[in-house]
Short mmCIF file of C-alpha atoms and ligand atoms in Angstrom, two decimals:
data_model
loop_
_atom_site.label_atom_id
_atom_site.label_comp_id
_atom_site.label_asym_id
_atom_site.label_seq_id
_atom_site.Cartn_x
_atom_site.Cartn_y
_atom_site.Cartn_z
CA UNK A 1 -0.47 11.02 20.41
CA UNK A 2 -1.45 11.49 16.72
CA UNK A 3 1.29 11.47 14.62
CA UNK A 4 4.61 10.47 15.37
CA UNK A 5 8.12 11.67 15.28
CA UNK A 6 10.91 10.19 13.51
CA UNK A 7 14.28 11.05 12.11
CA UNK A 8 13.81 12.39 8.88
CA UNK A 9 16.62 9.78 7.78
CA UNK A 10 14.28 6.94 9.17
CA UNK A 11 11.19 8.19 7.43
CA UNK A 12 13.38 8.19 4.01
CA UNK A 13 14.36 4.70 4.20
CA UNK A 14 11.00 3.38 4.64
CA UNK A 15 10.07 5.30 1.85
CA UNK A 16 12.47 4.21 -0.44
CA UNK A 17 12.52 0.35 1.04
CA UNK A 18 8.75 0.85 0.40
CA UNK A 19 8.69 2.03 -3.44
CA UNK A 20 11.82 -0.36 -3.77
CA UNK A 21 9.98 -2.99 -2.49
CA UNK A 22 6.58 -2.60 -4.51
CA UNK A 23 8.01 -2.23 -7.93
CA UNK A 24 9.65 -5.16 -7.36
CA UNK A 25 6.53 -7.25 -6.08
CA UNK A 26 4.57 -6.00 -9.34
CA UNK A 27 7.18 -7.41 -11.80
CA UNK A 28 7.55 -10.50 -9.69
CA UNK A 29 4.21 -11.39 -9.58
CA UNK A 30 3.24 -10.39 -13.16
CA UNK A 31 6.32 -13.37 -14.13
CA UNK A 32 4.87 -15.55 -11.79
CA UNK A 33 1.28 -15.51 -13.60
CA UNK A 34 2.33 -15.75 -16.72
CA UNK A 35 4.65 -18.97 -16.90
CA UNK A 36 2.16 -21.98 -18.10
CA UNK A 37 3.56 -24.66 -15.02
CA UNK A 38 1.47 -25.78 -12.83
CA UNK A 39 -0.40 -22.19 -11.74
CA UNK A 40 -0.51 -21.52 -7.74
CA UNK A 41 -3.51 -20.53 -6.26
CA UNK A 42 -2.97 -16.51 -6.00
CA UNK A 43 -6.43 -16.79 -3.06
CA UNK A 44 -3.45 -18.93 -1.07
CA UNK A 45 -0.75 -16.28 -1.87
CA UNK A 46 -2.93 -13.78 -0.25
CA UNK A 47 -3.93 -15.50 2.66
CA UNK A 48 -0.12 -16.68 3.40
CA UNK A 49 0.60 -13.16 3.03
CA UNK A 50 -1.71 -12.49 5.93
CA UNK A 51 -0.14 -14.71 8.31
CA UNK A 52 3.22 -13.52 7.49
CA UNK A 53 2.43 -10.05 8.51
CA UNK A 54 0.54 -11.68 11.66
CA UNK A 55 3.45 -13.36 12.60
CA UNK A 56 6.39 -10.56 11.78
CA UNK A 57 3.99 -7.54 13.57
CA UNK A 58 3.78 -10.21 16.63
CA UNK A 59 7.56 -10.19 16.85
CA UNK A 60 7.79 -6.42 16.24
CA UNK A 61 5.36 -6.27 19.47
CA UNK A 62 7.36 -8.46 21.17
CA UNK A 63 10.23 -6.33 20.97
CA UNK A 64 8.19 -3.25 21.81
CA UNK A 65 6.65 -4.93 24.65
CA UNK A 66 10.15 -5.94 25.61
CA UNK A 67 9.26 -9.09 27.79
CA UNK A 68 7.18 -11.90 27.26
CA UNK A 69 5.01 -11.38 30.27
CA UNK A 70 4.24 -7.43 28.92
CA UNK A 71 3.53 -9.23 25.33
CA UNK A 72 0.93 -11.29 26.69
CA UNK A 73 -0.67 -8.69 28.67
CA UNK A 74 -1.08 -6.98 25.15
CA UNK A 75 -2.60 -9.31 23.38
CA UNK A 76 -5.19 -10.04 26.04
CA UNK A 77 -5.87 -6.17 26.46
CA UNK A 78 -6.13 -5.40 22.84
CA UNK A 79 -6.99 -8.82 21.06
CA UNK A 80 -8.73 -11.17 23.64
CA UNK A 81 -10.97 -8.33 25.19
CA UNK A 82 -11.57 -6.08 22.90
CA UNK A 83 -13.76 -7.35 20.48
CA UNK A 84 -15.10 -3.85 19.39
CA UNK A 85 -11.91 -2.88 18.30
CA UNK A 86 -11.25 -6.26 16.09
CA UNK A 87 -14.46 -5.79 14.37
CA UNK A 88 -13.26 -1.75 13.57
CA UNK A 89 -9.87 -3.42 11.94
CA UNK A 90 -12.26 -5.75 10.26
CA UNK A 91 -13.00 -2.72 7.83
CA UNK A 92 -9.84 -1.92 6.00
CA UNK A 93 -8.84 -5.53 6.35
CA UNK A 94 -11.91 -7.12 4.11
CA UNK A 95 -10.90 -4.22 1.92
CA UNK A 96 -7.18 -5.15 1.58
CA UNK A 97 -8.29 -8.47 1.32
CA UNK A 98 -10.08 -7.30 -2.07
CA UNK A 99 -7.37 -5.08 -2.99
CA UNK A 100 -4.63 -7.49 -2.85
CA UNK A 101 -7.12 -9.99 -4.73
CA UNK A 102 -7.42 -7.91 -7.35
CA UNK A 103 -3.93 -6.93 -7.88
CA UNK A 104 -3.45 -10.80 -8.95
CA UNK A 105 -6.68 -10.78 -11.53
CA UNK A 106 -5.02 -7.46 -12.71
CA UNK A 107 -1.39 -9.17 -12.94
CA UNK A 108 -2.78 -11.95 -14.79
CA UNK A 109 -4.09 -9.80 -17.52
CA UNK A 110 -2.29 -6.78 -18.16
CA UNK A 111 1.59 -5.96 -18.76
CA UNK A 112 2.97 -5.21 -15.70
CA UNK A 113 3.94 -1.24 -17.28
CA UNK A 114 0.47 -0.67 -18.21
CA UNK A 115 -0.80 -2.12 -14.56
CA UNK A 116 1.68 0.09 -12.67
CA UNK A 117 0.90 3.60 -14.86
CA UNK A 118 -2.88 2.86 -14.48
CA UNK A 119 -2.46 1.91 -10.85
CA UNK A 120 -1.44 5.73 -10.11
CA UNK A 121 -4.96 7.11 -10.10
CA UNK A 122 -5.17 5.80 -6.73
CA UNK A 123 -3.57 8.93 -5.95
CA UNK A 124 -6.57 11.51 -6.65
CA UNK A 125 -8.08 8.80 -5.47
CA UNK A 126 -6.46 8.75 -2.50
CA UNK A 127 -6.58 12.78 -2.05
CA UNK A 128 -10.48 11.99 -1.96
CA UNK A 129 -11.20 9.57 0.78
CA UNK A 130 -8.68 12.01 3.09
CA UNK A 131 -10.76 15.10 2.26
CA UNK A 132 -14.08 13.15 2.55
CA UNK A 133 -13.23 10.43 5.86
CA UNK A 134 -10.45 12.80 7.79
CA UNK A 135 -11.85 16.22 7.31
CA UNK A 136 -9.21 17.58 6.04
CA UNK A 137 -9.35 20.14 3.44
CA UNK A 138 -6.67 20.68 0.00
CA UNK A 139 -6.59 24.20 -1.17
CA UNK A 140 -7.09 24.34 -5.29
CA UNK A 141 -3.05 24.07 -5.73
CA UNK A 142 -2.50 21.05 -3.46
CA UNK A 143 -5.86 19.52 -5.23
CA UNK A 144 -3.47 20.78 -9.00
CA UNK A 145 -0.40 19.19 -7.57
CA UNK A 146 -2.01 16.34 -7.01
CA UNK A 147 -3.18 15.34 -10.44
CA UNK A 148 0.35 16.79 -11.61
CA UNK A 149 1.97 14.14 -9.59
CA UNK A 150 -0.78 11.81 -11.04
CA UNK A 151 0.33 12.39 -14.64
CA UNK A 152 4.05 12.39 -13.46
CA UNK A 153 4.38 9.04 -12.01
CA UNK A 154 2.34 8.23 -15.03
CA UNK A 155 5.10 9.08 -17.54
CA UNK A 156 8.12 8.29 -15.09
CA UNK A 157 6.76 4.47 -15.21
CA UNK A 158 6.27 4.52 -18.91
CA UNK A 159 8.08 1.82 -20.16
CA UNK A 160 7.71 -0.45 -24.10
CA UNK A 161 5.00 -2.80 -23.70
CA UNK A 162 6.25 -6.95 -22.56
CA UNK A 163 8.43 -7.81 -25.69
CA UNK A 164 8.05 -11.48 -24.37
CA UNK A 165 4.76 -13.25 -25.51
CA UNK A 166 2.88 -14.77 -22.40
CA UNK A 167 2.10 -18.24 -22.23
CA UNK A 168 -1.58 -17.98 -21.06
CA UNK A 169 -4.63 -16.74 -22.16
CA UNK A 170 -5.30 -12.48 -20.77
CA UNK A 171 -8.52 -10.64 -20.86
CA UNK A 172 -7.21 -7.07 -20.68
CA UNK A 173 -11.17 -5.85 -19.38
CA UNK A 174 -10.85 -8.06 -16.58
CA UNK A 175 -7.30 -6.98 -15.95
CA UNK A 176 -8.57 -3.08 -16.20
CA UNK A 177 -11.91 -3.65 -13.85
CA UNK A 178 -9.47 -5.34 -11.56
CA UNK A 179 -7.42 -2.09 -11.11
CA UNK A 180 -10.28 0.10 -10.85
CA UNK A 181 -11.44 -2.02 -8.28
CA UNK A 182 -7.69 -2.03 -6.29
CA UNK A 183 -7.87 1.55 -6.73
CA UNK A 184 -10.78 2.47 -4.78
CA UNK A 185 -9.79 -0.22 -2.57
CA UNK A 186 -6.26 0.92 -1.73
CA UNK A 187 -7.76 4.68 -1.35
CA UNK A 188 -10.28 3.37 1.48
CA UNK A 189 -8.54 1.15 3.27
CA UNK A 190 -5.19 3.30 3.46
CA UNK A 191 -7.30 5.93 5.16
CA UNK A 192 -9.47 4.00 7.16
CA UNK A 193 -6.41 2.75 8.46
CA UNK A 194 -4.71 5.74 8.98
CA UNK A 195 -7.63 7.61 10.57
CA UNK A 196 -8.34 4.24 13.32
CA UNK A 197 -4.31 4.64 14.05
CA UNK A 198 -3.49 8.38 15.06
CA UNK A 199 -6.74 8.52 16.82
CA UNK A 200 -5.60 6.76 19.63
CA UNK A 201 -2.13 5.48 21.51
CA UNK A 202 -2.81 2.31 20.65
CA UNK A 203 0.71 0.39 19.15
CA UNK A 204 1.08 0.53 15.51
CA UNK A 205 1.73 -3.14 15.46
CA UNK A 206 -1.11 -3.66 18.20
CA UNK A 207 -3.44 -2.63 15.69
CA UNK A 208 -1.97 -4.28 12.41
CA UNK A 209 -2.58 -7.69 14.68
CA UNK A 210 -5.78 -6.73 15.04
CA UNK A 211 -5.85 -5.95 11.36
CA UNK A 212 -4.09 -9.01 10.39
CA UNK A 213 -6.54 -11.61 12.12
CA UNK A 214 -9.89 -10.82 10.82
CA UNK A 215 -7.32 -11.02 7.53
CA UNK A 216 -6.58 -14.60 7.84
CA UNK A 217 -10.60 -15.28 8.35
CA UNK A 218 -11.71 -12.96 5.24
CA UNK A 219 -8.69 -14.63 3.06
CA UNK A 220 -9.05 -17.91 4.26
CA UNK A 221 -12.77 -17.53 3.57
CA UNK A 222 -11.74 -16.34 0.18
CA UNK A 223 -9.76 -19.27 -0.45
CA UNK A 224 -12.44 -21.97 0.61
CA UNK A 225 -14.99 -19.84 -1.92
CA UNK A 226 -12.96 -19.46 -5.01
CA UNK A 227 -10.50 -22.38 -5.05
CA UNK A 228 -11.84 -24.74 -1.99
CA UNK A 229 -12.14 -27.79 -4.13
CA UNK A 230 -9.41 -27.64 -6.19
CA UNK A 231 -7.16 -27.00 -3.02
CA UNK A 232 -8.34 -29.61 -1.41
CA UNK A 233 -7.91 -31.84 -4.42
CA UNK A 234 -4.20 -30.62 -5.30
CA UNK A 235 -2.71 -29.04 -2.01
CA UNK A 236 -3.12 -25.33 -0.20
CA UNK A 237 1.12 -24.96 -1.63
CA UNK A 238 -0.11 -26.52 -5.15
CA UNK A 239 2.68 -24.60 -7.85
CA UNK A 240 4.65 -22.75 -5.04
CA UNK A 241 7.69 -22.46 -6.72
CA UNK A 242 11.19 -19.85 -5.41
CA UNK A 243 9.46 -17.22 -7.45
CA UNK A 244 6.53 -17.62 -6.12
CA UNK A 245 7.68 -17.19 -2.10
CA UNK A 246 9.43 -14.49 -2.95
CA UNK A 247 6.68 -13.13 -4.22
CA UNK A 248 4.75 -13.53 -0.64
CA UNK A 249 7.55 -12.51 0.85
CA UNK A 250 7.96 -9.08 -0.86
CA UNK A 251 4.59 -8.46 -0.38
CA UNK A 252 4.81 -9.33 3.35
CA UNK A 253 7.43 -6.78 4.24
CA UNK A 254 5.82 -4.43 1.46
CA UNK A 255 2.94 -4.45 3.82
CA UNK A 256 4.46 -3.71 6.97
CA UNK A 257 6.69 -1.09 5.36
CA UNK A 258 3.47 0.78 4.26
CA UNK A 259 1.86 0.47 7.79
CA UNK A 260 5.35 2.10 8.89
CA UNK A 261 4.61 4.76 6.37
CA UNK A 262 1.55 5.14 7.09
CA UNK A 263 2.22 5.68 10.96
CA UNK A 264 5.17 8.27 10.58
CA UNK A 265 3.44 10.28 7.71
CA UNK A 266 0.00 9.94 5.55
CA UNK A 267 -1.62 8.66 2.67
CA UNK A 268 -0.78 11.67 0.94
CA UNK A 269 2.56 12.14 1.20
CA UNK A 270 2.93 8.88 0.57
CA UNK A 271 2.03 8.57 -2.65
CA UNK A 272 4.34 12.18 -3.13
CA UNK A 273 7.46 10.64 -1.20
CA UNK A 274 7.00 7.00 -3.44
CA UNK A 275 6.92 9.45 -6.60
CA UNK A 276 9.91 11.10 -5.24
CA UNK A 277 11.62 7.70 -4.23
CA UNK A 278 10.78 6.28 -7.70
CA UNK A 279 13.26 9.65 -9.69
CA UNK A 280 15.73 9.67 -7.22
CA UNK A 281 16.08 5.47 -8.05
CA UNK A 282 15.82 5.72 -11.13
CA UNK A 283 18.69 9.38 -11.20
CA UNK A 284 21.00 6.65 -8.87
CA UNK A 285 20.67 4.26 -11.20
CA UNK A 286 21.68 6.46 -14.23
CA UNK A 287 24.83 7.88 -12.25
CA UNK A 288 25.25 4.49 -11.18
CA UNK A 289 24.70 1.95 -14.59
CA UNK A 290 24.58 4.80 -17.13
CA UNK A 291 21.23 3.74 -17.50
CA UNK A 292 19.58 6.23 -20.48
CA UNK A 293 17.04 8.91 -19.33
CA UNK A 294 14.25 8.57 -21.83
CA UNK A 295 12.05 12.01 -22.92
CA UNK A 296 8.84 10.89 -21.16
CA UNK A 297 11.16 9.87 -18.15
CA UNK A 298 12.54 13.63 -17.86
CA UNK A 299 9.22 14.91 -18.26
CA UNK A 300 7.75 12.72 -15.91
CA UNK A 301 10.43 13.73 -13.14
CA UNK A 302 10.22 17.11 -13.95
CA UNK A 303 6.30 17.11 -12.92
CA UNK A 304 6.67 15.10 -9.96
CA UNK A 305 9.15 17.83 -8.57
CA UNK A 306 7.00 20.44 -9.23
CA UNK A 307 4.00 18.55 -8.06
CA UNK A 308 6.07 18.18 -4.67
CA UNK A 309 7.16 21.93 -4.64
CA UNK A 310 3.19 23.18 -5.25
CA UNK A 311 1.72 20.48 -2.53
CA UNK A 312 4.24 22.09 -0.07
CA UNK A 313 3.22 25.54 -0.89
CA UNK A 314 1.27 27.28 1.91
CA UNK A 315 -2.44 26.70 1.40
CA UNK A 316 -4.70 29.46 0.19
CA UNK A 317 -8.15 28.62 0.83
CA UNK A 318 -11.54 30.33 1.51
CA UNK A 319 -10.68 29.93 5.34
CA UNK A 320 -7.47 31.76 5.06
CA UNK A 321 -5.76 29.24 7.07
CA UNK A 322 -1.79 28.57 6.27
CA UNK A 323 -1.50 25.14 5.80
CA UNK A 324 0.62 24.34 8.98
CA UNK A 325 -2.77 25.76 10.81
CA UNK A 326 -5.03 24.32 9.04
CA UNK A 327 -3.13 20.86 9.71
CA UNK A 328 -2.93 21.47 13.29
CA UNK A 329 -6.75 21.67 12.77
CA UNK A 330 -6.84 18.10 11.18
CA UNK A 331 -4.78 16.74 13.84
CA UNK A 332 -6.68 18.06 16.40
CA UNK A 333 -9.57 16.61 14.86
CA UNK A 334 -7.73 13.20 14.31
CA UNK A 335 -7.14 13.00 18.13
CA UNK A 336 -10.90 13.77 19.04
CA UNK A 337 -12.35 11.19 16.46
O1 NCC B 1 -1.58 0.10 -2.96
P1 NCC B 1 -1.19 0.33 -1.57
O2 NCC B 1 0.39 0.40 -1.39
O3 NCC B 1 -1.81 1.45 -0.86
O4 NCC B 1 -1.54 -1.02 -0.75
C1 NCC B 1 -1.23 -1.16 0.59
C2 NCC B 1 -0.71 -2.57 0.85
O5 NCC B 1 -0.16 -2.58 2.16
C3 NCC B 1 -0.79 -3.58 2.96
N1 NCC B 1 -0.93 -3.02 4.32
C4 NCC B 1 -1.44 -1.77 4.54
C5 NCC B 1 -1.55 -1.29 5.83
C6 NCC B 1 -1.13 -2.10 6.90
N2 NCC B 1 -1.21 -1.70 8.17
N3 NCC B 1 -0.62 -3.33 6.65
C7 NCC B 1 -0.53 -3.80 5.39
O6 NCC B 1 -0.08 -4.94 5.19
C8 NCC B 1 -2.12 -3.88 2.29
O7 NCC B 1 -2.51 -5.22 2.55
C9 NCC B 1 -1.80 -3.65 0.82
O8 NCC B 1 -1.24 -4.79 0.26
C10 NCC B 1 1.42 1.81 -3.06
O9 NCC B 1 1.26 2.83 -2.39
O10 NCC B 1 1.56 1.81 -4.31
C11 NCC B 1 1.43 0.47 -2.35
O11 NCC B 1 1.29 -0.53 -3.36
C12 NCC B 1 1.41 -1.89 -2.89
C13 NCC B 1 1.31 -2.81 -4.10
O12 NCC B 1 2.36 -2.57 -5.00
C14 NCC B 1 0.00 -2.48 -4.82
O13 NCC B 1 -1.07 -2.68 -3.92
C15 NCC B 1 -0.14 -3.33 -6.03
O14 NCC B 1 -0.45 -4.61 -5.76
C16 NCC B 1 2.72 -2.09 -2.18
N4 NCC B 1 2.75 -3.44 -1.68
C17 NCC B 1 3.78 -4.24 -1.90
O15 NCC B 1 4.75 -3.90 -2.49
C18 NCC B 1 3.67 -5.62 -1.39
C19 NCC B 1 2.84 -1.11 -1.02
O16 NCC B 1 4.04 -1.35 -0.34
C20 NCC B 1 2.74 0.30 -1.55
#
């Protein structure tokens, strides 16, 4: 089994739940970093964040498993004894780790607008590591439509720079390197991920355990490097206010949403489907509220739909391969890697 099926319906609402769920995270956390009480530790945030996800994917296998006696036959299979296959989810989880680091250096220095628009070249990004770690080729259009969508989400996003003034001192460079950093991150990891999961019938929430351990080590260990003595001095919870586990909340589900995104389509389509998820929002929310379409908005919409009509169009390579046949060909390589 290398790529699942699921009701189209299903696929949508992860999607949407997904892109729902991220924008909100982003503004969350940018309020969260920019309020001068008593700052948490965002090194903590991340490694609570791990054992979140640990403990919500062991209760999703739980259920899967169906009894406890099949649950802890499971773990011992695919955790206890197979210490090859940890190490392999070791990969994309020190990566993450980074990743999610960096989105709070980012956060703490740029406007949360500017963070999300620059955040998109993770899509070409993206497009990259699944050419160059999957084998799988984009004609010239798809490769077009890709950057289209790029520039798209880019202007769909753009909003007036923070008209409140932080409380706290930003170094936008930082903030920038940060998201450079995320991006190459997110691209890796996402398809690292995604490659180690369809090659095998291994559960989806088998492997995000897997995943999620070595997190809590590399996290942890990021924790005891960066902020070890003041933690110890002021508390691992030190400035946890609502705000801020809501914050770890929403990126908790945010993360197992994406692994159930990642499972029941790909990296690709699912930066296309968030694009797509972000209009349609944003189109409810205008029938809805009678919120104002701005001109970069329309724009912006307009070249994510076309974006999403050229990456569907068959693909017209060298290898004159449609692009259903040519995907069969990646998913037969999928299952043999
Ligand atoms: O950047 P992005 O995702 O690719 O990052 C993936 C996030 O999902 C977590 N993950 C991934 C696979 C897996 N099996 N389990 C996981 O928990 C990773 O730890 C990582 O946090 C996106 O496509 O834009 C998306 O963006 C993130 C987030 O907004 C950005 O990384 C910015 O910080 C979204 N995460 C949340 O909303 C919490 C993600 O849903 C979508």
């Amino acid at each position: 089994m290398a790529v699942e099926n699921a009701s189209v319906f299903f696929k949508l609402y992860c999607l949407t739940v997904m892109t729902l769920v991220a924008a909100t995270y982003t503004v969350a956390l940018r309020y969260t970093r920019t309020i001068s009480s008593d700052l948490y530790f965002s090194t903590t945030a991340v490694c609570l964040t791990e054992v979140i996800k640990l403990i919500l994917s062991l209760g999703m296998l739980s259920k899967e498993t169906g009894s406890p006696s099949r649950l802890k036959n499971a773990l011992v299979e695919h955790v206890l004894s197979s210490p090859k296959e940890l190490l392999k989810l070791s990969v994309p989880s020190l990566v993450y780790a980074v990743q999610n680091n960096m989105a709070f250096i980012a956060l703490s220095n740029l406007d949360a607008a500017v963070y999300q628009v620059t955040y998109q070249l993770k899509i070409p990004c993206t497009a990259l590591c699944t050419v160059l770690m999957l084998n799988r080729s984009l004609g010239r259009l798809q490769w077009f439509s890709v950057f289209m969508l790029c520039g798209g989400v880019t202007l769909v996003q753009w909003q007036p720079a923070e008209a409140t003034k932080v409380q706290v001192e930003q170094n936008p460079f930082l903030g920038f390197v940060a998201i450079a950093i995320a991006v190459l991150c997110s691209g890796f990891a996402g398809v690292y991920f995604e490659k180690v999961l369809k090659s095998s019938d291994t559960s989806l929430w088998v492997r995000n355990i897997q995943m999620y351990l070595s997190g809590i080590v590399i996290t942890l260990t990021g924790v005891c490097i960066t902020d070890g003595e003041k933690v110890l001095e002021k508390g691992f919870f030190f400035g946890y206010t609502p705000l801020v586990c809501f914050v770890v909340l929403l990126a908790s589900v945010g993360g197992l949403y994406t692994s159930v995104v990642l499972k029941y389509t790909d990296n690709i389509m699912k930066g296309f489907s968030a694009a797509a998820a972000i209009v349609l929002s944003t189109v409810a929310s205008v029938i809805m509220f009678g919120l104002q379409i701005t001109i970069p908005f329309a724009s912006g919409a307009l070249l994510v739909c076309v974006s999403i009509y050229l990456y569907g169009l068959p693909k017209q390579d060298t290898s004159n391969l449609s692009r259903k046949e040519s995907d069969k060909e990646s998913k037969k390589r999928l299952i043999t890697v």
